[in-house]
Amino acid sequence: MRVVLIGVSHWHTPFFLNPCLEMGDVAIVGVSDPDLARAEPTAAKAGCKAFADYREMCAALKPDFAFALARHCDMAELARFLIDQRIPFAMEKPCAINAAEAADIAARAAAAGVFAAVPYVIRYSPLVETILSMNEPVQYITFKFVGGMVDRYHQQQVEWVIDRKTSGGGPLLNLGVHFLDLCRVLLPGADLTVTGAMMSNRNAHLTIEDHAVVLMQGGGASCMVETGYLYPAPNSVFDLHYSIRTENHYFAARDDSTLEIITNDRKRSTRPMKLTNVHFYPTFVRDTLQRLKDGRKPIADLADNAAAVALAEAAYAMSPLDS
């Protein structure tokens, strides 16, 4: 399969590049970025040509698949191009800068029948199957997922992600959408409604929030998602706390590797499992390309993304920042 990577100055590029390089039936034939100098090291690693313009690259190479990354403000335009060209793709969330754009590209992909995957990769965590396999009503969900401070985005030369004009939002739109999506997965068919929200930029004093709390209800359950850019830790290390209450079980995660399960009769057990997003990108890459080959839907698509982004936008509307 002939694959291209678009927008390789994005800090998630290795999550897609490295798994592809390990797959014998995948050839990375081109990479692109508006800053050509930042695309060239990736091209050298992949053994392919670097382009400044993804349109030129796709016209020249006619790829079978694209992994698409970009500034949030540029994502919808990129998605429309790939849909119009009928190029199957996976696009890093949130795929748009607002809910209207997210809904528009979801509708376009569905109408065109274009395979369009979104890496809501925590869906691959054993956490999901463990809870759903109990076949019990979910009553309460709490996800706390606080990432590193904003200086990491300066270090990675992606300052656009901490400017509301180019990113659309802060950690809620960048990290929290994973957990807005997980609430939907754990409450299948539920019509989730945002009932409360709190945004703050007290730490970094930027145009984006650096801390967010969202309250939701639906499907007979109450949900809370908390996220932020506050934790003084290395990249991909998080202050992580998950709590899920079902009719007969309480599930708790206090780190990235262990799920505690307690029954109503106070019996406690633990299961080792990975619980954060970074672990599952290789699985996403392999599974997504296999799903395309098999004619199956992606694990999450642009419609799933649009639903998560709509919840985030409703939360922003409830607690707008002054600037």
PDB file of C-alpha atoms in Angstrom:
ATOM      1  CA  MET A   1       0.000   0.000   0.000  1.00  0.00           C
ATOM      2  CA  ARG A   2       1.372   3.407  -1.052  1.00  0.00           C
ATOM      3  CA  VAL A   3       0.977   5.843   1.844  1.00  0.00           C
ATOM      4  CA  VAL A   4       1.660   9.560   2.259  1.00  0.00           C
ATOM      5  CA  LEU A   5       1.927  11.645   5.428  1.00  0.00           C
ATOM      6  CA  ILE A   6       0.612  15.209   5.378  1.00  0.00           C
ATOM      7  CA  GLY A   7       1.604  17.892   7.881  1.00  0.00           C
ATOM      8  CA  VAL A   8       4.616  16.135   9.348  1.00  0.00           C
ATOM      9  CA  SER A   9       5.665  19.045  11.588  1.00  0.00           C
ATOM     10  CA  HIS A  10       2.831  17.882  13.871  1.00  0.00           C
ATOM     11  CA  TRP A  11       4.177  16.303  17.055  1.00  0.00           C
ATOM     12  CA  HIS A  12       2.138  13.133  16.493  1.00  0.00           C
ATOM     13  CA  THR A  13       3.902  12.306  13.234  1.00  0.00           C
ATOM     14  CA  PRO A  14       6.056   9.523  14.784  1.00  0.00           C
ATOM     15  CA  PHE A  15       2.896   7.786  16.002  1.00  0.00           C
ATOM     16  CA  PHE A  16       1.945   7.174  12.351  1.00  0.00           C
ATOM     17  CA  LEU A  17       5.359   7.129  10.676  1.00  0.00           C
ATOM     18  CA  ASN A  18       7.069   4.527  12.830  1.00  0.00           C
ATOM     19  CA  PRO A  19       4.363   1.824  12.612  1.00  0.00           C
ATOM     20  CA  CYS A  20       4.209   2.280   8.836  1.00  0.00           C
ATOM     21  CA  LEU A  21       7.962   1.826   8.548  1.00  0.00           C
ATOM     22  CA  GLU A  22       7.635  -1.495  10.368  1.00  0.00           C
ATOM     23  CA  MET A  23       4.961  -2.865   8.003  1.00  0.00           C
ATOM     24  CA  GLY A  24       6.301  -4.891   5.083  1.00  0.00           C
ATOM     25  CA  ASP A  25       3.261  -4.238   2.899  1.00  0.00           C
ATOM     26  CA  VAL A  26       3.327  -0.447   3.359  1.00  0.00           C
ATOM     27  CA  ALA A  27       5.559   2.011   1.497  1.00  0.00           C
ATOM     28  CA  ILE A  28       5.690   5.660   2.505  1.00  0.00           C
ATOM     29  CA  VAL A  29       6.026   7.321  -0.883  1.00  0.00           C
ATOM     30  CA  GLY A  30       5.849  10.978   0.145  1.00  0.00           C
ATOM     31  CA  VAL A  31       5.572  13.405   3.049  1.00  0.00           C
ATOM     32  CA  SER A  32       4.547  17.053   3.084  1.00  0.00           C
ATOM     33  CA  ASP A  33       4.513  20.126   5.261  1.00  0.00           C
ATOM     34  CA  PRO A  34       4.148  23.833   4.512  1.00  0.00           C
ATOM     35  CA  ASP A  35       7.570  24.201   6.154  1.00  0.00           C
ATOM     36  CA  LEU A  36       9.589  22.081   3.744  1.00  0.00           C
ATOM     37  CA  ALA A  37      12.671  22.173   5.966  1.00  0.00           C
ATOM     38  CA  ARG A  38      10.694  20.384   8.692  1.00  0.00           C
ATOM     39  CA  ALA A  39       9.450  17.765   6.231  1.00  0.00           C
ATOM     40  CA  GLU A  40      12.878  16.812   4.937  1.00  0.00           C
ATOM     41  CA  PRO A  41      14.102  14.882   8.027  1.00  0.00           C
ATOM     42  CA  THR A  42      10.929  12.778   7.951  1.00  0.00           C
ATOM     43  CA  ALA A  43      11.385  12.186   4.232  1.00  0.00           C
ATOM     44  CA  ALA A  44      14.959  11.084   4.829  1.00  0.00           C
ATOM     45  CA  LYS A  45      13.842   8.630   7.493  1.00  0.00           C
ATOM     46  CA  ALA A  46      11.136   7.234   5.202  1.00  0.00           C
ATOM     47  CA  GLY A  47      13.342   7.240   2.088  1.00  0.00           C
ATOM     48  CA  CYS A  48      10.931   9.332   0.043  1.00  0.00           C
ATOM     49  CA  LYS A  49      10.463  12.820  -1.387  1.00  0.00           C
ATOM     50  CA  ALA A  50       9.365  15.820   0.701  1.00  0.00           C
ATOM     51  CA  PHE A  51       6.781  18.272  -0.625  1.00  0.00           C
ATOM     52  CA  ALA A  52       5.635  21.671   0.610  1.00  0.00           C
ATOM     53  CA  ASP A  53       2.164  21.321  -0.948  1.00  0.00           C
ATOM     54  CA  TYR A  54       0.066  18.244  -0.217  1.00  0.00           C
ATOM     55  CA  ARG A  55      -2.043  18.858  -3.307  1.00  0.00           C
ATOM     56  CA  GLU A  56       1.024  18.676  -5.511  1.00  0.00           C
ATOM     57  CA  MET A  57       2.186  15.552  -3.689  1.00  0.00           C
ATOM     58  CA  CYS A  58      -1.121  13.744  -4.077  1.00  0.00           C
ATOM     59  CA  ALA A  59      -1.401  14.707  -7.751  1.00  0.00           C
ATOM     60  CA  ALA A  60       2.097  13.408  -8.428  1.00  0.00           C
ATOM     61  CA  LEU A  61       1.991  10.245  -6.343  1.00  0.00           C
ATOM     62  CA  LYS A  62      -1.672   9.176  -6.370  1.00  0.00           C
ATOM     63  CA  PRO A  63      -1.435   7.489  -2.956  1.00  0.00           C
ATOM     64  CA  ASP A  64      -3.622   4.646  -1.738  1.00  0.00           C
ATOM     65  CA  PHE A  65      -3.915   6.208   1.705  1.00  0.00           C
ATOM     66  CA  ALA A  66      -3.004   9.379   3.597  1.00  0.00           C
ATOM     67  CA  PHE A  67      -2.285  10.020   7.236  1.00  0.00           C
ATOM     68  CA  ALA A  68      -3.334  13.645   7.576  1.00  0.00           C
ATOM     69  CA  LEU A  69      -2.149  16.099  10.217  1.00  0.00           C
ATOM     70  CA  ALA A  70      -2.396  19.877  10.218  1.00  0.00           C
ATOM     71  CA  ARG A  71      -3.166  22.918  12.291  1.00  0.00           C
ATOM     72  CA  HIS A  72      -6.735  22.584  13.540  1.00  0.00           C
ATOM     73  CA  CYS A  73      -7.715  25.649  11.512  1.00  0.00           C
ATOM     74  CA  ASP A  74      -6.493  23.936   8.310  1.00  0.00           C
ATOM     75  CA  MET A  75      -7.885  20.456   8.912  1.00  0.00           C
ATOM     76  CA  ALA A  76     -11.337  20.835   7.362  1.00  0.00           C
ATOM     77  CA  GLU A  77      -9.899  22.201   4.108  1.00  0.00           C
ATOM     78  CA  LEU A  78      -7.459  19.291   3.987  1.00  0.00           C
ATOM     79  CA  ALA A  79     -10.251  16.795   4.672  1.00  0.00           C
ATOM     80  CA  ARG A  80     -12.404  18.276   1.898  1.00  0.00           C
ATOM     81  CA  PHE A  81      -9.521  17.914  -0.553  1.00  0.00           C
ATOM     82  CA  LEU A  82      -8.951  14.259   0.347  1.00  0.00           C
ATOM     83  CA  ILE A  83     -12.672  13.537   0.148  1.00  0.00           C
ATOM     84  CA  ASP A  84     -12.985  15.285  -3.226  1.00  0.00           C
ATOM     85  CA  GLN A  85      -9.991  13.300  -4.523  1.00  0.00           C
ATOM     86  CA  ARG A  86     -11.465  10.051  -3.111  1.00  0.00           C
ATOM     87  CA  ILE A  87      -8.263   9.350  -1.185  1.00  0.00           C
ATOM     88  CA  PRO A  88      -8.882   7.175   1.904  1.00  0.00           C
ATOM     89  CA  PHE A  89      -7.357   8.788   4.958  1.00  0.00           C
ATOM     90  CA  ALA A  90      -6.941   8.977   8.699  1.00  0.00           C
ATOM     91  CA  MET A  91      -6.950  12.453  10.196  1.00  0.00           C
ATOM     92  CA  GLU A  92      -5.714  13.387  13.645  1.00  0.00           C
ATOM     93  CA  LYS A  93      -8.493  14.675  15.884  1.00  0.00           C
ATOM     94  CA  PRO A  94     -10.242  17.102  16.181  1.00  0.00           C
ATOM     95  CA  CYS A  95     -10.247  17.289  12.336  1.00  0.00           C
ATOM     96  CA  ALA A  96     -11.666  20.832  12.432  1.00  0.00           C
ATOM     97  CA  ILE A  97     -11.584  24.055  14.401  1.00  0.00           C
ATOM     98  CA  ASN A  98     -15.264  23.967  15.378  1.00  0.00           C
ATOM     99  CA  ALA A  99     -18.361  21.779  15.396  1.00  0.00           C
ATOM    100  CA  ALA A 100     -19.772  23.164  12.147  1.00  0.00           C
ATOM    101  CA  GLU A 101     -16.639  22.222  10.205  1.00  0.00           C
ATOM    102  CA  ALA A 102     -16.504  18.807  11.877  1.00  0.00           C
ATOM    103  CA  ALA A 103     -20.109  18.091  10.915  1.00  0.00           C
ATOM    104  CA  ASP A 104     -19.566  19.340   7.355  1.00  0.00           C
ATOM    105  CA  ILE A 105     -16.632  17.052   6.589  1.00  0.00           C
ATOM    106  CA  ALA A 106     -18.399  14.099   8.220  1.00  0.00           C
ATOM    107  CA  ALA A 107     -21.377  14.626   5.926  1.00  0.00           C
ATOM    108  CA  ARG A 108     -19.143  15.013   2.860  1.00  0.00           C
ATOM    109  CA  ALA A 109     -17.221  11.804   3.595  1.00  0.00           C
ATOM    110  CA  ALA A 110     -20.433   9.856   4.153  1.00  0.00           C
ATOM    111  CA  ALA A 111     -21.994  11.168   0.932  1.00  0.00           C
ATOM    112  CA  ALA A 112     -18.851  10.350  -1.068  1.00  0.00           C
ATOM    113  CA  GLY A 113     -18.337   6.957   0.553  1.00  0.00           C
ATOM    114  CA  VAL A 114     -14.742   7.850   1.435  1.00  0.00           C
ATOM    115  CA  PHE A 115     -12.991   5.866   4.170  1.00  0.00           C
ATOM    116  CA  ALA A 116     -12.059   8.441   6.826  1.00  0.00           C
ATOM    117  CA  ALA A 117     -10.702   7.271  10.174  1.00  0.00           C
ATOM    118  CA  VAL A 118     -10.029   9.304  13.301  1.00  0.00           C
ATOM    119  CA  PRO A 119      -7.537   8.071  15.930  1.00  0.00           C
ATOM    120  CA  TYR A 120      -9.733   7.912  19.002  1.00  0.00           C
ATOM    121  CA  VAL A 121      -7.212   5.306  19.964  1.00  0.00           C
ATOM    122  CA  ILE A 122      -8.242   4.740  23.583  1.00  0.00           C
ATOM    123  CA  ARG A 123     -11.146   2.772  22.107  1.00  0.00           C
ATOM    124  CA  TYR A 124      -8.540   0.000  21.732  1.00  0.00           C
ATOM    125  CA  SER A 125      -7.834  -0.050  25.468  1.00  0.00           C
ATOM    126  CA  PRO A 126      -8.972  -3.225  27.287  1.00  0.00           C
ATOM    127  CA  LEU A 127     -10.788  -0.814  29.603  1.00  0.00           C
ATOM    128  CA  VAL A 128     -13.637  -0.514  27.109  1.00  0.00           C
ATOM    129  CA  GLU A 129     -14.188  -4.241  26.601  1.00  0.00           C
ATOM    130  CA  THR A 130     -13.808  -4.889  30.328  1.00  0.00           C
ATOM    131  CA  ILE A 131     -16.613  -2.517  31.226  1.00  0.00           C
ATOM    132  CA  LEU A 132     -18.944  -3.330  28.343  1.00  0.00           C
ATOM    133  CA  SER A 133     -18.510  -7.076  28.890  1.00  0.00           C
ATOM    134  CA  MET A 134     -20.180  -6.732  32.294  1.00  0.00           C
ATOM    135  CA  ASN A 135     -23.389  -5.946  30.420  1.00  0.00           C
ATOM    136  CA  GLU A 136     -24.515  -3.653  33.227  1.00  0.00           C
ATOM    137  CA  PRO A 137     -25.989  -0.156  33.154  1.00  0.00           C
ATOM    138  CA  VAL A 138     -23.332   2.516  33.583  1.00  0.00           C
ATOM    139  CA  GLN A 139     -24.262   5.030  36.283  1.00  0.00           C
ATOM    140  CA  TYR A 140     -21.273   7.359  36.646  1.00  0.00           C
ATOM    141  CA  ILE A 141     -18.152   8.075  34.586  1.00  0.00           C
ATOM    142  CA  THR A 142     -15.243  10.306  35.592  1.00  0.00           C
ATOM    143  CA  PHE A 143     -12.125  10.809  33.484  1.00  0.00           C
ATOM    144  CA  LYS A 144      -9.265  13.015  34.662  1.00  0.00           C
ATOM    145  CA  PHE A 145      -6.445  13.323  32.128  1.00  0.00           C
ATOM    146  CA  VAL A 146      -4.103  16.244  32.728  1.00  0.00           C
ATOM    147  CA  GLY A 147      -1.136  16.558  30.419  1.00  0.00           C
ATOM    148  CA  GLY A 148       2.138  18.456  30.395  1.00  0.00           C
ATOM    149  CA  MET A 149       2.471  22.214  30.546  1.00  0.00           C
ATOM    150  CA  VAL A 150       2.309  24.485  27.524  1.00  0.00           C
ATOM    151  CA  ASP A 151       6.080  24.867  27.282  1.00  0.00           C
ATOM    152  CA  ARG A 152       6.224  21.480  25.527  1.00  0.00           C
ATOM    153  CA  TYR A 153       4.432  22.997  22.518  1.00  0.00           C
ATOM    154  CA  HIS A 154       7.054  25.738  22.310  1.00  0.00           C
ATOM    155  CA  GLN A 155       9.775  23.091  22.461  1.00  0.00           C
ATOM    156  CA  GLN A 156       8.117  21.143  19.631  1.00  0.00           C
ATOM    157  CA  GLN A 157       7.692  24.330  17.546  1.00  0.00           C
ATOM    158  CA  VAL A 158       3.920  23.939  17.298  1.00  0.00           C
ATOM    159  CA  GLU A 159       2.873  27.160  19.007  1.00  0.00           C
ATOM    160  CA  TRP A 160      -0.274  27.228  16.885  1.00  0.00           C
ATOM    161  CA  VAL A 161      -1.830  24.629  19.214  1.00  0.00           C
ATOM    162  CA  ILE A 162      -1.843  27.079  22.131  1.00  0.00           C
ATOM    163  CA  ASP A 163      -3.436  29.948  20.189  1.00  0.00           C
ATOM    164  CA  ARG A 164      -7.209  29.839  20.008  1.00  0.00           C
ATOM    165  CA  LYS A 165      -7.276  31.387  16.514  1.00  0.00           C
ATOM    166  CA  THR A 166      -5.406  28.426  15.037  1.00  0.00           C
ATOM    167  CA  SER A 167      -6.337  25.626  17.454  1.00  0.00           C
ATOM    168  CA  GLY A 168      -9.956  26.403  18.343  1.00  0.00           C
ATOM    169  CA  GLY A 169      -9.375  25.489  21.974  1.00  0.00           C
ATOM    170  CA  GLY A 170      -6.985  24.106  24.522  1.00  0.00           C
ATOM    171  CA  PRO A 171      -6.695  20.744  26.253  1.00  0.00           C
ATOM    172  CA  LEU A 172     -10.416  20.018  26.028  1.00  0.00           C
ATOM    173  CA  LEU A 173     -10.315  20.035  22.227  1.00  0.00           C
ATOM    174  CA  ASN A 174      -6.839  18.491  22.015  1.00  0.00           C
ATOM    175  CA  LEU A 175      -6.954  15.862  24.787  1.00  0.00           C
ATOM    176  CA  GLY A 176     -10.431  15.873  26.272  1.00  0.00           C
ATOM    177  CA  VAL A 177     -12.184  14.816  23.079  1.00  0.00           C
ATOM    178  CA  HIS A 178     -10.739  11.325  23.632  1.00  0.00           C
ATOM    179  CA  PHE A 179     -12.826  11.076  26.789  1.00  0.00           C
ATOM    180  CA  LEU A 180     -15.922  12.778  25.460  1.00  0.00           C
ATOM    181  CA  ASP A 181     -15.755  10.053  22.813  1.00  0.00           C
ATOM    182  CA  LEU A 182     -15.194   7.320  25.428  1.00  0.00           C
ATOM    183  CA  CYS A 183     -18.293   8.428  27.309  1.00  0.00           C
ATOM    184  CA  ARG A 184     -20.250   7.902  24.088  1.00  0.00           C
ATOM    185  CA  VAL A 185     -18.669   4.460  23.614  1.00  0.00           C
ATOM    186  CA  LEU A 186     -19.449   3.359  27.168  1.00  0.00           C
ATOM    187  CA  LEU A 187     -23.018   4.675  26.837  1.00  0.00           C
ATOM    188  CA  PRO A 188     -23.960   3.352  23.381  1.00  0.00           C
ATOM    189  CA  GLY A 189     -26.930   5.142  21.889  1.00  0.00           C
ATOM    190  CA  ALA A 190     -27.108   7.707  24.681  1.00  0.00           C
ATOM    191  CA  ASP A 191     -27.946  11.302  23.818  1.00  0.00           C
ATOM    192  CA  LEU A 192     -25.325  13.058  25.920  1.00  0.00           C
ATOM    193  CA  THR A 193     -26.010  16.643  26.951  1.00  0.00           C
ATOM    194  CA  VAL A 194     -23.504  19.052  28.478  1.00  0.00           C
ATOM    195  CA  THR A 195     -24.990  20.275  31.770  1.00  0.00           C
ATOM    196  CA  GLY A 196     -22.058  22.260  33.134  1.00  0.00           C
ATOM    197  CA  ALA A 197     -18.547  23.412  32.316  1.00  0.00           C
ATOM    198  CA  MET A 198     -15.634  25.360  33.762  1.00  0.00           C
ATOM    199  CA  MET A 199     -12.701  26.718  31.751  1.00  0.00           C
ATOM    200  CA  SER A 200      -9.662  28.476  33.189  1.00  0.00           C
ATOM    201  CA  ASN A 201      -6.438  29.963  31.862  1.00  0.00           C
ATOM    202  CA  ARG A 202      -4.997  30.946  35.244  1.00  0.00           C
ATOM    203  CA  ASN A 203      -1.735  29.034  34.791  1.00  0.00           C
ATOM    204  CA  ALA A 204      -0.531  29.942  31.304  1.00  0.00           C
ATOM    205  CA  HIS A 205      -2.667  33.093  30.742  1.00  0.00           C
ATOM    206  CA  LEU A 206      -3.188  32.286  27.058  1.00  0.00           C
ATOM    207  CA  THR A 207      -6.173  32.662  24.745  1.00  0.00           C
ATOM    208  CA  ILE A 208      -6.917  28.949  25.261  1.00  0.00           C
ATOM    209  CA  GLU A 209      -7.968  27.281  28.486  1.00  0.00           C
ATOM    210  CA  ASP A 210      -5.269  25.384  30.346  1.00  0.00           C
ATOM    211  CA  HIS A 211      -7.804  23.560  32.553  1.00  0.00           C
ATOM    212  CA  ALA A 212     -11.290  22.342  31.721  1.00  0.00           C
ATOM    213  CA  VAL A 213     -14.049  20.434  33.478  1.00  0.00           C
ATOM    214  CA  VAL A 214     -17.141  19.230  31.606  1.00  0.00           C
ATOM    215  CA  LEU A 215     -20.279  17.707  33.121  1.00  0.00           C
ATOM    216  CA  MET A 216     -22.670  15.629  30.997  1.00  0.00           C
ATOM    217  CA  GLN A 217     -25.761  13.487  31.410  1.00  0.00           C
ATOM    218  CA  GLY A 218     -27.398  10.928  29.159  1.00  0.00           C
ATOM    219  CA  GLY A 219     -28.300   7.264  28.896  1.00  0.00           C
ATOM    220  CA  GLY A 220     -29.109   7.119  32.596  1.00  0.00           C
ATOM    221  CA  ALA A 221     -25.583   8.183  33.559  1.00  0.00           C
ATOM    222  CA  SER A 222     -23.682  11.220  34.776  1.00  0.00           C
ATOM    223  CA  CYS A 223     -20.235  11.955  33.303  1.00  0.00           C
ATOM    224  CA  MET A 224     -17.359  14.266  34.145  1.00  0.00           C
ATOM    225  CA  VAL A 225     -14.265  14.936  32.012  1.00  0.00           C
ATOM    226  CA  GLU A 226     -11.366  16.962  33.405  1.00  0.00           C
ATOM    227  CA  THR A 227      -8.276  17.843  31.417  1.00  0.00           C
ATOM    228  CA  GLY A 228      -5.527  20.403  31.337  1.00  0.00           C
ATOM    229  CA  TYR A 229      -2.025  21.541  30.433  1.00  0.00           C
ATOM    230  CA  LEU A 230      -0.845  21.676  34.034  1.00  0.00           C
ATOM    231  CA  TYR A 231       1.247  18.632  34.908  1.00  0.00           C
ATOM    232  CA  PRO A 232       5.013  19.302  35.156  1.00  0.00           C
ATOM    233  CA  ALA A 233       6.003  16.024  33.536  1.00  0.00           C
ATOM    234  CA  PRO A 234       7.685  14.733  30.373  1.00  0.00           C
ATOM    235  CA  ASN A 235       5.744  14.280  27.139  1.00  0.00           C
ATOM    236  CA  SER A 236       3.180  11.480  27.179  1.00  0.00           C
ATOM    237  CA  VAL A 237       3.100  11.364  30.992  1.00  0.00           C
ATOM    238  CA  PHE A 238      -0.258  12.289  32.492  1.00  0.00           C
ATOM    239  CA  ASP A 239      -2.011  12.845  35.794  1.00  0.00           C
ATOM    240  CA  LEU A 240      -4.570  10.119  35.182  1.00  0.00           C
ATOM    241  CA  HIS A 241      -7.578   9.061  37.246  1.00  0.00           C
ATOM    242  CA  TYR A 242     -10.544   7.139  35.821  1.00  0.00           C
ATOM    243  CA  SER A 243     -13.618   6.032  37.782  1.00  0.00           C
ATOM    244  CA  ILE A 244     -16.577   4.180  36.287  1.00  0.00           C
ATOM    245  CA  ARG A 245     -19.528   2.951  38.325  1.00  0.00           C
ATOM    246  CA  THR A 246     -21.848   0.316  36.860  1.00  0.00           C
ATOM    247  CA  GLU A 247     -24.766  -1.399  38.565  1.00  0.00           C
ATOM    248  CA  ASN A 248     -22.606  -4.025  40.291  1.00  0.00           C
ATOM    249  CA  HIS A 249     -18.999  -2.880  39.846  1.00  0.00           C
ATOM    250  CA  TYR A 250     -16.688   0.037  40.502  1.00  0.00           C
ATOM    251  CA  PHE A 251     -13.724   0.472  38.157  1.00  0.00           C
ATOM    252  CA  ALA A 252     -10.804   2.704  39.130  1.00  0.00           C
ATOM    253  CA  ALA A 253      -7.538   3.593  37.403  1.00  0.00           C
ATOM    254  CA  ARG A 254      -4.976   5.693  39.214  1.00  0.00           C
ATOM    255  CA  ASP A 255      -2.073   5.136  36.839  1.00  0.00           C
ATOM    256  CA  ASP A 256      -1.384   4.133  33.257  1.00  0.00           C
ATOM    257  CA  SER A 257      -1.080   0.410  33.825  1.00  0.00           C
ATOM    258  CA  THR A 258      -3.615  -0.977  36.306  1.00  0.00           C
ATOM    259  CA  LEU A 259      -7.395  -1.194  36.486  1.00  0.00           C
ATOM    260  CA  GLU A 260      -8.923  -1.933  39.876  1.00  0.00           C
ATOM    261  CA  ILE A 261     -12.291  -3.709  39.888  1.00  0.00           C
ATOM    262  CA  ILE A 262     -14.452  -3.839  43.029  1.00  0.00           C
ATOM    263  CA  THR A 263     -17.775  -5.669  43.259  1.00  0.00           C
ATOM    264  CA  ASN A 264     -20.714  -4.668  45.410  1.00  0.00           C
ATOM    265  CA  ASP A 265     -19.792  -7.380  47.932  1.00  0.00           C
ATOM    266  CA  ARG A 266     -16.375  -5.645  48.386  1.00  0.00           C
ATOM    267  CA  LYS A 267     -14.289  -8.138  46.430  1.00  0.00           C
ATOM    268  CA  ARG A 268     -11.327  -6.411  44.841  1.00  0.00           C
ATOM    269  CA  SER A 269      -9.198  -7.488  41.883  1.00  0.00           C
ATOM    270  CA  THR A 270      -6.735  -5.761  39.586  1.00  0.00           C
ATOM    271  CA  ARG A 271      -5.914  -6.200  35.930  1.00  0.00           C
ATOM    272  CA  PRO A 272      -2.793  -4.912  34.194  1.00  0.00           C
ATOM    273  CA  MET A 273      -3.685  -2.890  31.108  1.00  0.00           C
ATOM    274  CA  LYS A 274      -2.612   0.160  29.168  1.00  0.00           C
ATOM    275  CA  LEU A 275      -4.895   3.126  29.641  1.00  0.00           C
ATOM    276  CA  THR A 276      -3.514   6.162  27.776  1.00  0.00           C
ATOM    277  CA  ASN A 277      -3.637   7.143  24.144  1.00  0.00           C
ATOM    278  CA  VAL A 278       0.056   6.889  23.209  1.00  0.00           C
ATOM    279  CA  HIS A 279       0.159   3.102  23.557  1.00  0.00           C
ATOM    280  CA  PHE A 280      -2.484   2.451  20.923  1.00  0.00           C
ATOM    281  CA  TYR A 281      -1.343   4.411  17.871  1.00  0.00           C
ATOM    282  CA  PRO A 282       0.576   1.433  16.394  1.00  0.00           C
ATOM    283  CA  THR A 283      -2.573  -0.665  16.803  1.00  0.00           C
ATOM    284  CA  PHE A 284      -4.608   2.085  15.168  1.00  0.00           C
ATOM    285  CA  VAL A 285      -2.274   2.295  12.162  1.00  0.00           C
ATOM    286  CA  ARG A 286      -2.246  -1.460  11.542  1.00  0.00           C
ATOM    287  CA  ASP A 287      -5.954  -1.938  12.214  1.00  0.00           C
ATOM    288  CA  THR A 288      -7.009   1.047  10.112  1.00  0.00           C
ATOM    289  CA  LEU A 289      -5.091  -0.088   7.042  1.00  0.00           C
ATOM    290  CA  GLN A 290      -6.424  -3.624   7.474  1.00  0.00           C
ATOM    291  CA  ARG A 291      -9.988  -2.333   7.809  1.00  0.00           C
ATOM    292  CA  LEU A 292      -9.559  -0.424   4.559  1.00  0.00           C
ATOM    293  CA  LYS A 293      -8.284  -3.566   2.809  1.00  0.00           C
ATOM    294  CA  ASP A 294     -11.189  -5.603   4.195  1.00  0.00           C
ATOM    295  CA  GLY A 295     -13.841  -3.056   3.269  1.00  0.00           C
ATOM    296  CA  ARG A 296     -14.748  -2.473   6.917  1.00  0.00           C
ATOM    297  CA  LYS A 297     -15.507   0.804   8.664  1.00  0.00           C
ATOM    298  CA  PRO A 298     -12.818   2.464  10.798  1.00  0.00           C
ATOM    299  CA  ILE A 299     -13.000   2.046  14.549  1.00  0.00           C
ATOM    300  CA  ALA A 300     -13.981   5.729  14.723  1.00  0.00           C
ATOM    301  CA  ASP A 301     -14.950   7.970  11.828  1.00  0.00           C
ATOM    302  CA  LEU A 302     -15.633  11.618  11.132  1.00  0.00           C
ATOM    303  CA  ALA A 303     -19.199  11.315  12.455  1.00  0.00           C
ATOM    304  CA  ASP A 304     -17.858  10.069  15.793  1.00  0.00           C
ATOM    305  CA  ASN A 305     -15.420  12.969  15.802  1.00  0.00           C
ATOM    306  CA  ALA A 306     -18.166  15.472  15.012  1.00  0.00           C
ATOM    307  CA  ALA A 307     -20.178  14.233  18.002  1.00  0.00           C
ATOM    308  CA  ALA A 308     -17.210  14.656  20.355  1.00  0.00           C
ATOM    309  CA  VAL A 309     -16.340  18.110  18.994  1.00  0.00           C
ATOM    310  CA  ALA A 310     -19.975  19.206  19.384  1.00  0.00           C
ATOM    311  CA  LEU A 311     -19.840  18.285  23.078  1.00  0.00           C
ATOM    312  CA  ALA A 312     -16.595  20.241  23.491  1.00  0.00           C
ATOM    313  CA  GLU A 313     -18.087  23.267  21.751  1.00  0.00           C
ATOM    314  CA  ALA A 314     -21.164  23.147  24.003  1.00  0.00           C
ATOM    315  CA  ALA A 315     -18.840  23.175  27.014  1.00  0.00           C
ATOM    316  CA  TYR A 316     -16.896  26.150  25.662  1.00  0.00           C
ATOM    317  CA  ALA A 317     -20.163  28.029  25.173  1.00  0.00           C
ATOM    318  CA  MET A 318     -21.082  27.466  28.826  1.00  0.00           C
ATOM    319  CA  SER A 319     -17.788  28.831  30.159  1.00  0.00           C
ATOM    320  CA  PRO A 320     -16.185  31.204  27.666  1.00  0.00           C
ATOM    321  CA  LEU A 321     -12.807  32.756  28.345  1.00  0.00           C
ATOM    322  CA  ASP A 322     -12.563  36.524  28.236  1.00  0.00           C
ATOM    323  CA  SER A 323      -9.906  36.580  25.506  1.00  0.00           C
TER     324      SER A 323
END
